[in-house]
Coordinates of C-alpha atoms in Angstrom, one line a residue:
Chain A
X13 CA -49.1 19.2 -1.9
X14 CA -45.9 18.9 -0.3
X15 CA -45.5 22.8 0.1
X16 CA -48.1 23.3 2.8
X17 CA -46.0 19.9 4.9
X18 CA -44.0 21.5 7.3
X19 CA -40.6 19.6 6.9
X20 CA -38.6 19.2 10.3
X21 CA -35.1 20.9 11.1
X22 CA -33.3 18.0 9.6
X23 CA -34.6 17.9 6.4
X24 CA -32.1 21.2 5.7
X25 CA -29.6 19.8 7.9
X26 CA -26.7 18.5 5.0
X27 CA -25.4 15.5 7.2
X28 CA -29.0 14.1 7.4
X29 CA -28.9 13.2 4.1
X30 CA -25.3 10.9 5.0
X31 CA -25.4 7.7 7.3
X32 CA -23.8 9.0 10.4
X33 CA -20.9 6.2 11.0
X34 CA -21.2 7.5 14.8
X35 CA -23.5 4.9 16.4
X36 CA -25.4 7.3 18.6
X37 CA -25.3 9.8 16.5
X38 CA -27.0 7.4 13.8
X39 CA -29.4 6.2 16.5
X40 CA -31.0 9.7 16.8
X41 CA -30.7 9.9 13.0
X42 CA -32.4 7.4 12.0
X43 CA -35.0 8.3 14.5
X44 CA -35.5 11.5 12.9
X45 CA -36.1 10.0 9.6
X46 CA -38.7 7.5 10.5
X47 CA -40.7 10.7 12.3
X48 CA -40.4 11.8 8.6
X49 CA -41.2 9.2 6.4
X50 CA -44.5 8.1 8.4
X51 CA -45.9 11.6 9.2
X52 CA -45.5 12.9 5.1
X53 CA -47.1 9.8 4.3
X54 CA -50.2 10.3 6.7
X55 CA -50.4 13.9 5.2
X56 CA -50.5 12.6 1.6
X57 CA -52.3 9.7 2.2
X58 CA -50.0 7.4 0.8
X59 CA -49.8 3.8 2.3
X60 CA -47.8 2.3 0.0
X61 CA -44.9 3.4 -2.1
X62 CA -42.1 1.6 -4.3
X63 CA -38.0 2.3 -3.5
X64 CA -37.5 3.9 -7.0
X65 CA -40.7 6.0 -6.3
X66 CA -39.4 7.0 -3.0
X67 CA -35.8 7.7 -4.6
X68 CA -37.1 10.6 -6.2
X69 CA -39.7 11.4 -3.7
X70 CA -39.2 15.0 -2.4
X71 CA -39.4 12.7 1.0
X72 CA -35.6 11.4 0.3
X73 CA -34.7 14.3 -2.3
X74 CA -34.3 17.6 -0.9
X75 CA -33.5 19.7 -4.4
X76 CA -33.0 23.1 -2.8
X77 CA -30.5 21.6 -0.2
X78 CA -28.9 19.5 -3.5
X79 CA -28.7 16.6 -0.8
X80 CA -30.5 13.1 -1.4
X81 CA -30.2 10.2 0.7
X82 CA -28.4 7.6 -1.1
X83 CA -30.3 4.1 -1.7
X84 CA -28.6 2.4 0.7
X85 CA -29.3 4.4 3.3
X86 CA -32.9 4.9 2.3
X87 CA -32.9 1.1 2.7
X88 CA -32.0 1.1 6.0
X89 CA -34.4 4.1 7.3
X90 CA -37.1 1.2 5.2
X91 CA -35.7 -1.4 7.5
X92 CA -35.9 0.2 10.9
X93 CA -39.6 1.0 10.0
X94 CA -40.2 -2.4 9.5
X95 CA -38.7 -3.6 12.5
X96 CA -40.7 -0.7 14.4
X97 CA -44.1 -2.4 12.5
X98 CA -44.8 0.6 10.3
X99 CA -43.1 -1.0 7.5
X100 CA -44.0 -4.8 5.1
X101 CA -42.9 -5.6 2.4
X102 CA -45.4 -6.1 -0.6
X103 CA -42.7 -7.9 -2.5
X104 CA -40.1 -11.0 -1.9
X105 CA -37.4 -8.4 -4.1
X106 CA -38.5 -5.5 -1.7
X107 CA -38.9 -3.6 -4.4
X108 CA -42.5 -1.8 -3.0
X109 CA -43.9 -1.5 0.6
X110 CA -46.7 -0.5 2.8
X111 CA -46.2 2.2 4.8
X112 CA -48.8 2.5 7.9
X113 CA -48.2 5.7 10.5
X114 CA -49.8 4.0 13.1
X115 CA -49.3 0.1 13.8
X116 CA -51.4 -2.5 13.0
X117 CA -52.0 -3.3 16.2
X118 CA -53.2 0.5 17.4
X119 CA -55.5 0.8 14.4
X120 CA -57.4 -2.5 15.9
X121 CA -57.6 -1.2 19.0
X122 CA -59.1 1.9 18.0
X123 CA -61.6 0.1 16.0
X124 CA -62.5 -2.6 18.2
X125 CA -63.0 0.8 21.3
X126 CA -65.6 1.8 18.5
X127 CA -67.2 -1.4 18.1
X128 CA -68.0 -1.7 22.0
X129 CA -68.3 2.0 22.3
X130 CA -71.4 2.1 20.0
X131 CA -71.9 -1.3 21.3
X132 CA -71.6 -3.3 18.0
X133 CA -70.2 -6.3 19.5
X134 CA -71.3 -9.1 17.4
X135 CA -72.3 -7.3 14.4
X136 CA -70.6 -8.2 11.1
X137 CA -68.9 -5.0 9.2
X138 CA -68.4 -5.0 4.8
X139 CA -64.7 -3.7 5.0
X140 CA -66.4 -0.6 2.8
X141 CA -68.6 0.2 5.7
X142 CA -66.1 0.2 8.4
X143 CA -63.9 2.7 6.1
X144 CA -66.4 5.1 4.5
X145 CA -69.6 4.7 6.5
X146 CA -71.4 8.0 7.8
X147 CA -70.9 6.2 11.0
X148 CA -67.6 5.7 11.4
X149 CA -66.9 9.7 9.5
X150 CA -65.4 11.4 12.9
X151 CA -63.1 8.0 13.4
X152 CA -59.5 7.9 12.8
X153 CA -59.8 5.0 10.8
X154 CA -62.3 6.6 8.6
X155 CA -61.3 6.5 5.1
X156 CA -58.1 4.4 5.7
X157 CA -56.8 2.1 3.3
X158 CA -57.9 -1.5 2.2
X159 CA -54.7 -3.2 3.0
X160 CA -53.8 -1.6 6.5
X161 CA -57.4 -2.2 7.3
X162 CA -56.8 -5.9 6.9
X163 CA -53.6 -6.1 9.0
X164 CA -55.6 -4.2 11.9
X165 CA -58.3 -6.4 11.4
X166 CA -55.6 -9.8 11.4
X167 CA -54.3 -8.3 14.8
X168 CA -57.6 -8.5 16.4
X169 CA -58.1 -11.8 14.9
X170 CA -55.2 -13.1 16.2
X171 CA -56.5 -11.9 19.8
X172 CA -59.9 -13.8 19.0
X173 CA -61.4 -10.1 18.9
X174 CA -63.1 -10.1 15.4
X175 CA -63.0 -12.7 12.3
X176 CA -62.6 -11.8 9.1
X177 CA -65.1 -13.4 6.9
X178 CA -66.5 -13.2 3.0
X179 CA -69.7 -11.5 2.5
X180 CA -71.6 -11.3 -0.9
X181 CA -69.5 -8.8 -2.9
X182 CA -66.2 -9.0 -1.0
X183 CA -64.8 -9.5 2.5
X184 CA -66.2 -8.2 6.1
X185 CA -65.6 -8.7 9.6
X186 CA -67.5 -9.8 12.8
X187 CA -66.7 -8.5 16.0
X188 CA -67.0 -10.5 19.3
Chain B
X19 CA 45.3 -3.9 -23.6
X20 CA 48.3 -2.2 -22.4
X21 CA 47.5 -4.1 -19.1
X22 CA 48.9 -6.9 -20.2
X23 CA 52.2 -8.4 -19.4
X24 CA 54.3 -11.4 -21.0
X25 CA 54.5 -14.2 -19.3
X26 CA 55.4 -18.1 -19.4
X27 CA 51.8 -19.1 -18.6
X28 CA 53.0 -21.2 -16.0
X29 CA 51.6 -21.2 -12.3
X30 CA 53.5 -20.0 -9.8
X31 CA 53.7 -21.4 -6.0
X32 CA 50.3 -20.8 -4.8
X33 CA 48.7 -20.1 -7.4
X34 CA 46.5 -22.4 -8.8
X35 CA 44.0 -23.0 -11.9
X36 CA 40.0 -21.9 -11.6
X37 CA 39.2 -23.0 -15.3
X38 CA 40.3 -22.6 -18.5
X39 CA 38.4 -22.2 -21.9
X40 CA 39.6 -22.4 -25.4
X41 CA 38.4 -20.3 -28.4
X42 CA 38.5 -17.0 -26.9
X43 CA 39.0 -13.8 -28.6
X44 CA 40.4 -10.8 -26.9
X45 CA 39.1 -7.3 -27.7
X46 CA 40.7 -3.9 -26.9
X47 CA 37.5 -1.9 -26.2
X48 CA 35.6 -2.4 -28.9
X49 CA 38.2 -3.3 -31.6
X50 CA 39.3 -6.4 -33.0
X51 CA 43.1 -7.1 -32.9
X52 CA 45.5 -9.9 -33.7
X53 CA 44.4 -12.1 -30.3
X54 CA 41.6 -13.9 -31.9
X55 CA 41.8 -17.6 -30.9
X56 CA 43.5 -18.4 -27.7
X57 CA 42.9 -20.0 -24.5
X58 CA 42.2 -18.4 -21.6
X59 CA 43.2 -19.4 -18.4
X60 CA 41.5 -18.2 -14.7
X61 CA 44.0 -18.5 -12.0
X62 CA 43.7 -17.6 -8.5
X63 CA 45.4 -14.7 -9.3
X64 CA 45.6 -13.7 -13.2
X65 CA 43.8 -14.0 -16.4
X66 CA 46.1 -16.1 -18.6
X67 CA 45.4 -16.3 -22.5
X68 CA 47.3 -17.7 -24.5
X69 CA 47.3 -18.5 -28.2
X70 CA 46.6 -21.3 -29.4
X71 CA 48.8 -21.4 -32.8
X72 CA 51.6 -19.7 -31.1
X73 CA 52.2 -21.5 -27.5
X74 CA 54.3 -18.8 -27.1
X75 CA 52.8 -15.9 -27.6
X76 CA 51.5 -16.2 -23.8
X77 CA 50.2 -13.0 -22.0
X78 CA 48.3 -12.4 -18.5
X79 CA 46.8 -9.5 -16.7
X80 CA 46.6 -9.7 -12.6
X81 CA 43.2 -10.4 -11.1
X82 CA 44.1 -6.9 -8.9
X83 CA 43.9 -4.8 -12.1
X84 CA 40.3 -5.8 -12.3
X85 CA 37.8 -3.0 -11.3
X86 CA 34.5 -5.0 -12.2
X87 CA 33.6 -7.3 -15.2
X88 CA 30.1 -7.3 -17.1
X89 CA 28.5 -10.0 -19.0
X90 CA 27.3 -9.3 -22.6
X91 CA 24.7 -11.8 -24.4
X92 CA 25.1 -13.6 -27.0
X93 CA 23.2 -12.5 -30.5
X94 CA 22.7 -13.1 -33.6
X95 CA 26.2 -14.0 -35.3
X96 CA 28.0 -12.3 -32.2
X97 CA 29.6 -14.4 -29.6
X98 CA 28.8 -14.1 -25.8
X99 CA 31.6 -11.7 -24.3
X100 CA 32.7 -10.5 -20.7
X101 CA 33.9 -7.1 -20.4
X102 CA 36.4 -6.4 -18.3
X103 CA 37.1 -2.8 -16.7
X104 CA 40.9 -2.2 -15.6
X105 CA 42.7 -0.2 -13.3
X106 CA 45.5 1.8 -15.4
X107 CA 48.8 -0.4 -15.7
X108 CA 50.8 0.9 -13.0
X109 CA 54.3 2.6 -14.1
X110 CA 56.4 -0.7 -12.9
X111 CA 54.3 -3.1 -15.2
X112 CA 56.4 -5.5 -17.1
X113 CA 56.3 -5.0 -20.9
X114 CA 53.3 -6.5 -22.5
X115 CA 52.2 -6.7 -26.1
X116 CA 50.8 -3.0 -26.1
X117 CA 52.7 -0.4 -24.8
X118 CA 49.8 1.7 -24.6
X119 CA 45.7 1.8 -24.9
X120 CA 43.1 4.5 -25.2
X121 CA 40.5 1.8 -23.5
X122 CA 40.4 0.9 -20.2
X123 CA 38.3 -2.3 -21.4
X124 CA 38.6 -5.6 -22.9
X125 CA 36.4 -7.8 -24.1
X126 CA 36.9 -11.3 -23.7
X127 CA 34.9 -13.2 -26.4
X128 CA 33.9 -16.7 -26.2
X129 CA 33.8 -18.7 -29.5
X130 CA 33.3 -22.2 -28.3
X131 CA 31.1 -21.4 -25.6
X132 CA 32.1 -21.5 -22.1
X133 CA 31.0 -17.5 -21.4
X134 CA 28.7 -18.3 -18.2
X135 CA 31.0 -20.9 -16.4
X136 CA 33.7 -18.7 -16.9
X137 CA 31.9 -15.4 -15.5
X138 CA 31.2 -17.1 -12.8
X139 CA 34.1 -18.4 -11.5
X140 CA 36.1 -15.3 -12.2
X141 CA 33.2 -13.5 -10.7
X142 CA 34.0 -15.4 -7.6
X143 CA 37.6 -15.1 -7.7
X144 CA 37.6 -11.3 -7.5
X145 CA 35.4 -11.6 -4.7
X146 CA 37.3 -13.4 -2.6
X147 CA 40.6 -12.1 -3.7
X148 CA 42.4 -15.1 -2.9
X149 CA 45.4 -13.2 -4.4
X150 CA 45.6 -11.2 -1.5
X151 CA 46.3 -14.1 0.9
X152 CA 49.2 -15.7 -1.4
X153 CA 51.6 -13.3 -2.8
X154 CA 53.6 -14.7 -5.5
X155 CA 57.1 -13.6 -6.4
X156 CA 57.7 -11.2 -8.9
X157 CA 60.3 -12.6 -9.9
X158 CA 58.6 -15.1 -11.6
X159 CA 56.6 -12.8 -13.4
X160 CA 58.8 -13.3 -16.7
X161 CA 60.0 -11.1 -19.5
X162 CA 59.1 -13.8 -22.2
X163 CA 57.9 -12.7 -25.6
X164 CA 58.8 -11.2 -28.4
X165 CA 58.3 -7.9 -27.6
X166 CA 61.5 -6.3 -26.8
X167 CA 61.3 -4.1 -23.0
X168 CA 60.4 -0.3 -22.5
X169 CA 62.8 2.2 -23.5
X170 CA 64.0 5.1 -21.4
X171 CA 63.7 8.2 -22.8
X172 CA 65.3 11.7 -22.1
X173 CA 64.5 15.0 -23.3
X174 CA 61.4 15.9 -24.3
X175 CA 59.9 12.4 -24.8
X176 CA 61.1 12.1 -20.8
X177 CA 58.7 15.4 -19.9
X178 CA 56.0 13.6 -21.6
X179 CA 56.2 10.1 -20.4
X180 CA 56.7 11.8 -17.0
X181 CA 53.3 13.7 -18.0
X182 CA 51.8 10.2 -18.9
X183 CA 53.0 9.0 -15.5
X184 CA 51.0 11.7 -13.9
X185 CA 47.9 11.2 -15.4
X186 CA 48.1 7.6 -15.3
X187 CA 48.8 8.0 -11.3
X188 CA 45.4 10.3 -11.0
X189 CA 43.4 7.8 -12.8
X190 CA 44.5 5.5 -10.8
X191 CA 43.7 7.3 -7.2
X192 CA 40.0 7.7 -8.9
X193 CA 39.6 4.2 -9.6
X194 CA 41.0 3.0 -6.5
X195 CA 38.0 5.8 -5.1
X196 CA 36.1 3.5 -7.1
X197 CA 37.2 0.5 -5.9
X198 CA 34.4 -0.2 -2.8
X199 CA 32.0 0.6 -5.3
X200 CA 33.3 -2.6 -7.5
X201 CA 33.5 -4.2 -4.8
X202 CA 29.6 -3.4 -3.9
X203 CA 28.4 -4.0 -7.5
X204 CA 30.4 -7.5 -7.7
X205 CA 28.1 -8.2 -4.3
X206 CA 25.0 -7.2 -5.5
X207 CA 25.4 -9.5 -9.1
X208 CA 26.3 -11.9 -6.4
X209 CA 23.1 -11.5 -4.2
X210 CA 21.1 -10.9 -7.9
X211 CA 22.3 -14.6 -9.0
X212 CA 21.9 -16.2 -5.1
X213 CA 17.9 -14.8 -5.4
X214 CA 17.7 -16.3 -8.9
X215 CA 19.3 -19.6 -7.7
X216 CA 16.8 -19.7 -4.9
X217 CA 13.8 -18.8 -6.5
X218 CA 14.4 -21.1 -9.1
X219 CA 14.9 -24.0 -6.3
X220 CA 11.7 -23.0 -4.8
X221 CA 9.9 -22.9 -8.5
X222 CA 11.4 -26.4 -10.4
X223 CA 12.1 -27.4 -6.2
X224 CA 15.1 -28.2 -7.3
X225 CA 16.7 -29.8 -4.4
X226 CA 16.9 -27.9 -1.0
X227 CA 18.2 -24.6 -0.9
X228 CA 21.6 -25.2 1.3
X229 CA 22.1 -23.8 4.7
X230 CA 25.0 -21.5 3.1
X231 CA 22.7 -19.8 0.8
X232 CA 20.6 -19.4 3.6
X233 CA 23.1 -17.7 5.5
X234 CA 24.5 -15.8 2.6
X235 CA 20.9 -14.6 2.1
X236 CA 19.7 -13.7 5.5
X237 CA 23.1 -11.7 6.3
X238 CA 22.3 -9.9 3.3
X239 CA 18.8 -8.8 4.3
X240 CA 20.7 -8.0 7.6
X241 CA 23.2 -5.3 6.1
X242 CA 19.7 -3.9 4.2
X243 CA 18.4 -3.3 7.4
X244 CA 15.9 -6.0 7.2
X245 CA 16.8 -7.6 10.9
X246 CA 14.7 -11.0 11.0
X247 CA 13.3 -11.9 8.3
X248 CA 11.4 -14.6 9.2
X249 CA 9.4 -13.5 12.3
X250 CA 8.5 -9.7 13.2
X251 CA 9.9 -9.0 16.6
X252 CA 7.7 -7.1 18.8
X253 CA 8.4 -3.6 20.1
X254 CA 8.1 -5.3 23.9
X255 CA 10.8 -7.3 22.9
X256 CA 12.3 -4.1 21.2
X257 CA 16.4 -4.1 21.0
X258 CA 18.8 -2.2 22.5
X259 CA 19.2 0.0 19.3
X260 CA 15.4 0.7 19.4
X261 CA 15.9 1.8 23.1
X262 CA 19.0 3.8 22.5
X263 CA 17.3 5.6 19.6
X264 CA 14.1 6.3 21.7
X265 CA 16.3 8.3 23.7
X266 CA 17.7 10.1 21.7
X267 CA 15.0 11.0 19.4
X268 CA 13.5 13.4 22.2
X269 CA 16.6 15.8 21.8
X270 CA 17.5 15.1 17.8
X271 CA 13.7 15.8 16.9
X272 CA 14.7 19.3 15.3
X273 CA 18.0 18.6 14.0
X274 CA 18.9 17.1 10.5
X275 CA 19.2 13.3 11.2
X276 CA 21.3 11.1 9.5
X277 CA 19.6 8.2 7.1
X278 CA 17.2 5.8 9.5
X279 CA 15.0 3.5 8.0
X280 CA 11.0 4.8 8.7
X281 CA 10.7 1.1 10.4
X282 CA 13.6 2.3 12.7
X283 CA 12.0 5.0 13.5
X284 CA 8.4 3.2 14.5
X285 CA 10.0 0.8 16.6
X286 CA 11.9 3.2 18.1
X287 CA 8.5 5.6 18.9
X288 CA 6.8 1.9 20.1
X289 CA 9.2 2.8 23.0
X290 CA 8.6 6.0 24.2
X291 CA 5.7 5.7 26.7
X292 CA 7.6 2.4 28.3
X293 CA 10.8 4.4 28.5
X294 CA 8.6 7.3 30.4
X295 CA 9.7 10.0 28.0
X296 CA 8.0 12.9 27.1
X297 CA 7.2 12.1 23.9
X298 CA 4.9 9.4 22.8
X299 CA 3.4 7.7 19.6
X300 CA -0.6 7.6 19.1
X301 CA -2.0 5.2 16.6
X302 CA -5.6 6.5 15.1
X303 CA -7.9 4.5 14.4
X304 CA -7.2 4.9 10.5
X305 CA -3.8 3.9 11.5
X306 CA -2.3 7.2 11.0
X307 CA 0.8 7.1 13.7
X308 CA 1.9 10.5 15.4
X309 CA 4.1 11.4 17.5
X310 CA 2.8 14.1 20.5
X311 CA 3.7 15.7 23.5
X312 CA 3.5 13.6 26.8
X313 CA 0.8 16.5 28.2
X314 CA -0.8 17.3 25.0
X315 CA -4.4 16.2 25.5
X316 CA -5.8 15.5 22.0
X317 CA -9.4 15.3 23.3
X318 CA -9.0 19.1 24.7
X319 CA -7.9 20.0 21.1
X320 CA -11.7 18.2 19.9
X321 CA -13.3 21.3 22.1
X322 CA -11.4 23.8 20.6
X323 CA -12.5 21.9 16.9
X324 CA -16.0 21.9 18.1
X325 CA -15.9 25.8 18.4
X326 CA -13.9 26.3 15.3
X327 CA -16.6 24.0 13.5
X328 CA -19.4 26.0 15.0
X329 CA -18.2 29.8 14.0
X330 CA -17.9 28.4 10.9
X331 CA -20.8 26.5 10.1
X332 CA -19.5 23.4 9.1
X333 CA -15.8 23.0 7.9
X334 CA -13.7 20.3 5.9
X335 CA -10.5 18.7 6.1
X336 CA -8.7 22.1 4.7
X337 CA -10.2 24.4 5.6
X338 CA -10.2 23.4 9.1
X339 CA -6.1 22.6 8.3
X340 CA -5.7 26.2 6.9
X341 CA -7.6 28.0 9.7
X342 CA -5.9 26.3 12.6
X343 CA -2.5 26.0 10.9
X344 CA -1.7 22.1 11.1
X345 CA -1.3 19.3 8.3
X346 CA -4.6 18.3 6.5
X347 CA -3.7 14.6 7.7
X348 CA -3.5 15.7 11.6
X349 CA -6.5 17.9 10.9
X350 CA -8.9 14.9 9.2
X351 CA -7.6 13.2 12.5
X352 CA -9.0 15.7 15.2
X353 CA -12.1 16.1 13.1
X354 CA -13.0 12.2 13.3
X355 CA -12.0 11.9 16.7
X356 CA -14.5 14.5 17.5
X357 CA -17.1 12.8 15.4
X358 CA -16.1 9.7 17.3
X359 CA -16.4 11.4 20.7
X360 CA -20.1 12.8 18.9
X361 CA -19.0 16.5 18.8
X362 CA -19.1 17.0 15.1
X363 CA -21.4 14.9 12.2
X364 CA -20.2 14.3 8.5
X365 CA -22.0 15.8 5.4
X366 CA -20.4 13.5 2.7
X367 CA -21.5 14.4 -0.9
X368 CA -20.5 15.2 -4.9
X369 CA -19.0 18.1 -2.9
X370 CA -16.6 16.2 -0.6
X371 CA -16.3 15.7 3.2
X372 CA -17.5 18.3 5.9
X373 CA -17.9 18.6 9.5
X374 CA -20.7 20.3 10.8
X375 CA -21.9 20.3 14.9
X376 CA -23.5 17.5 15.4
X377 CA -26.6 18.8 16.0
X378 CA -29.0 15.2 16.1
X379 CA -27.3 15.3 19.9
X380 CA -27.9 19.3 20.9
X381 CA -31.0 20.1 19.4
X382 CA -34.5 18.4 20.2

């Protein structure tokens, strides 16, 4: 629950719920927020999330402060994520997105350093198994979710590292 | 209508005729009297009307006895009239058809039409008081009528008439007092109908609007303080009033002022820092335009802000006004130009603006 999250300084900080018209200012705002919005979803385990959801959100509403961060400005906190690569868009009305603490990128790196590691190369994966297999249980990516799984797995795909293939009850992956 | 004198209704030397206009009805004040259908006659120096069953009955008032004149509309059943506003008669004034008038108005009312054309030429007569440049003999200025001339009384009828003379002599001082201020008002109908001519030019483009009225217009603007009203002159061009005026704002900043215009004044600040006085005008970045002290540092004053903020905990507008003792304008100044310089961050909710340390830069 959200009581055992330890917020940061700034969540009880009144101006960190207002856009900070002072560009530097702003820069180390903004900052702050994206620190925020990617480490309470890791600890709730949520990779995706809609705006209105994320309106209400304890994340973006701080009730005992009686501060919320107005939509607009919640949009742009969405949009420097997304420019970082922690943030896509689900929708073309960006009305829900998925939210991913760590990049693409570094989740296929850590899985393809298993893969060699337990020297796997050239085995072929279910997408279940990579996830929730006994083997993989003391892995960071163990238990991660469907859809950031498949961006991590795309990344190493696009460096010829794996392909991403259909097995009998639903997609897999081969490592090379 | 004891303004009026007798007269033969002929022009003397130098005088000449404006317009005339038949089926007018003369009015003293408000009531009717026997003068109902004459026609009256604009000279370069009277107001002639004369009846027009009885060419002799012929009386005129002088264009000088004229404080100001007012148009009344037409309505339903009712004539357009002009009303016209008289000094009293002065004590030498030929005998007229009333010896004497509780109104110092007539109304002039035009049967057959004629009201507007009239106004305006008589409107233009008494402004430029052509009378004043040909003097006509008074001899000329007949006894004609049938009215016989004043009598001279003695006793106590004497006392009173010299009472009458006294008052009549006051009223007059007072409406010679008011005289500049007929003169203003007859200016200002005239700049009223020169607008109106030229915005209706400009809206039916009615033919060009003439280099006169152009001139007429512009030295108008002029004596409203409005100096070029076509292009904005800027203060590096700034004129020799604008200089003088920077000068002399340093020393008249505490004493009462006379009238200046708040553009005066602007220009004149524009100057300051060129002129190397001690005074000079900052322009936020809101726009807000103050005037400060050649040495006073307005960054130094965002360090002593910063503190203020800080003992406080965070501080708006106001507050920080009250505390410090300055106008809440100047106040919401230094506070954004400390947020600016990234001293101070806003909090701006439901509960208005504050200023707290800016904090995303100090702390890690």
């Amino acid at each position: 629950m959200a009581m055992s999250f330890e917020w940061p300084w700034q969540y009880r900080f009144p101006p960190f719920f207002t856009l900070q018209p002072n560009v530097d200012t702003r820069q180390k705002q903004l900052a702050a927020w994206c620190s925020l919005v990617l480490s309470f979803c890791r600890l709730h385990k949520q990779s995706s999330m809609t705006v209105m959801e994320a309106q209400e959100s304890p994340l973006f509403n701080n009730v005992k402060l009686q501060r919320k961060l107005p939509v607009e400005s919640i949009q742009v906190v969405l949009e420097e994520l997304r420019k970082k690569g922690n943030l896509e868009w689900l929708d073309k009305n960006k009305s829900s997105f998925l939210i991913m603490w760590r990049r693409p990128e570094e989740w296929g790196k850590l899985i393809y350093q298993w893969v060699s590691r337990s020297g796997q190369n050239n085995s072929v994966f279910t997408l279940y198994e990579l996830t929730n297999g006994d083997d993989t249980e003391n892995e960071e990516f163990h238990g991660l979710d469907e859809a950031t799984l498949l961006r991590a797995l795309q990344a190493l795909q696009q460096e010829h590292k794996a392909e991403i293939i259909t097995v009998s009850d639903g997609r897999g992956v081969k490592f090379f | 209508m004891d303004r009026f004198v007798w007269t033969s209704g002929l022009l003397e030397i130098n005088e000449t005729l404006v317009i005339q206009q038949r089926g007018v009805r003369i009015y003293d004040g408000e009531e009717k009297i026997k003068f109902d259908a004459g026609t009256l006659l604009l000279s370069t120096h009277r107001l002639i009307w004369r009846d027009q069953k009885n060419h002799e009955c012929c009386m005129a008032i002088p264009l000088s006895q004229i404080v100001f004149i007012e148009e009344q509309a037409a309505g339903i059943g009712k004539s357009a009239k002009i009303v016209v506003h008289l000094h009293p008669a002065p004590a030498s004034k030929e005998p007229g058809p009333f010896q004497s008038s509780k109104n110092s108005y007539i109304k002039l009312s035009f049967k057959e039409h004629g009201q507007i054309e009239f106004y305006r030429r008589l409107s233009e007569e008494m402004t430029q008081r052509r009378w004043e440049n040909m003097p006509v003999s008074q001899s000329l200025q007949t006894n004609r009528g049938p009215q016989p001339g004043r009598i001279r009384a003695v006793g106590i009828v004497g006392i009173e008439r010299k009472l009458e003379e006294k008052r009549k002599e006051t009223d007059k001082n007072i409406s010679e007092a008011f005289e500049d201020l007929s003169k203003l008002m007859v200016k200002a109908k005239e700049m009223v109908e020169l607008s109106k001519s030229i915005a209706n030019k400009i809206k039916e483009k009615q033919g060009d609007i003439t280099e006169d009225e152009t001139i007429r217009f512009k030295s108008y603007l002029l004596s409203m303080g409005i100096a070029n009203p076509v292009t904005r002159e800027t203060y590096g061009s700034g004129t020799q009033y604008h200089m003088q005026l920077a000068k002399q704002l340093v020393g008249i900043l505490q004493a009462p002022l006379e009238l200046l215009s708040p553009e005066d004044l602007v220009n004149a600040c524009k100057m300051l820092e060129a002129l190397k006085l001690p005074l000079r005008l900052r322009v936020f970045d809101s726009g807000v335009m103050v005037i400060e002290l050649q040495s006073h540092k307005e960054e130094e004053m965002v360090a002593s802000a910063l503190e203020t903020v800080s003992e406080k905990g965070s501080l708006t507008s106001e507050e920080f006004a009250k505390l410090v003792g300055m106008s809440v304008l100047l106040a919401k100044e230094r506070l954004l130009l400390a947020e600016k310089m990234g001293h101070l961050c806003r909090d701006d909710s439901v509960e208005g603006l504050r200023f707290y340390p800016n904090l995303f830069m100090t702390q890690s």
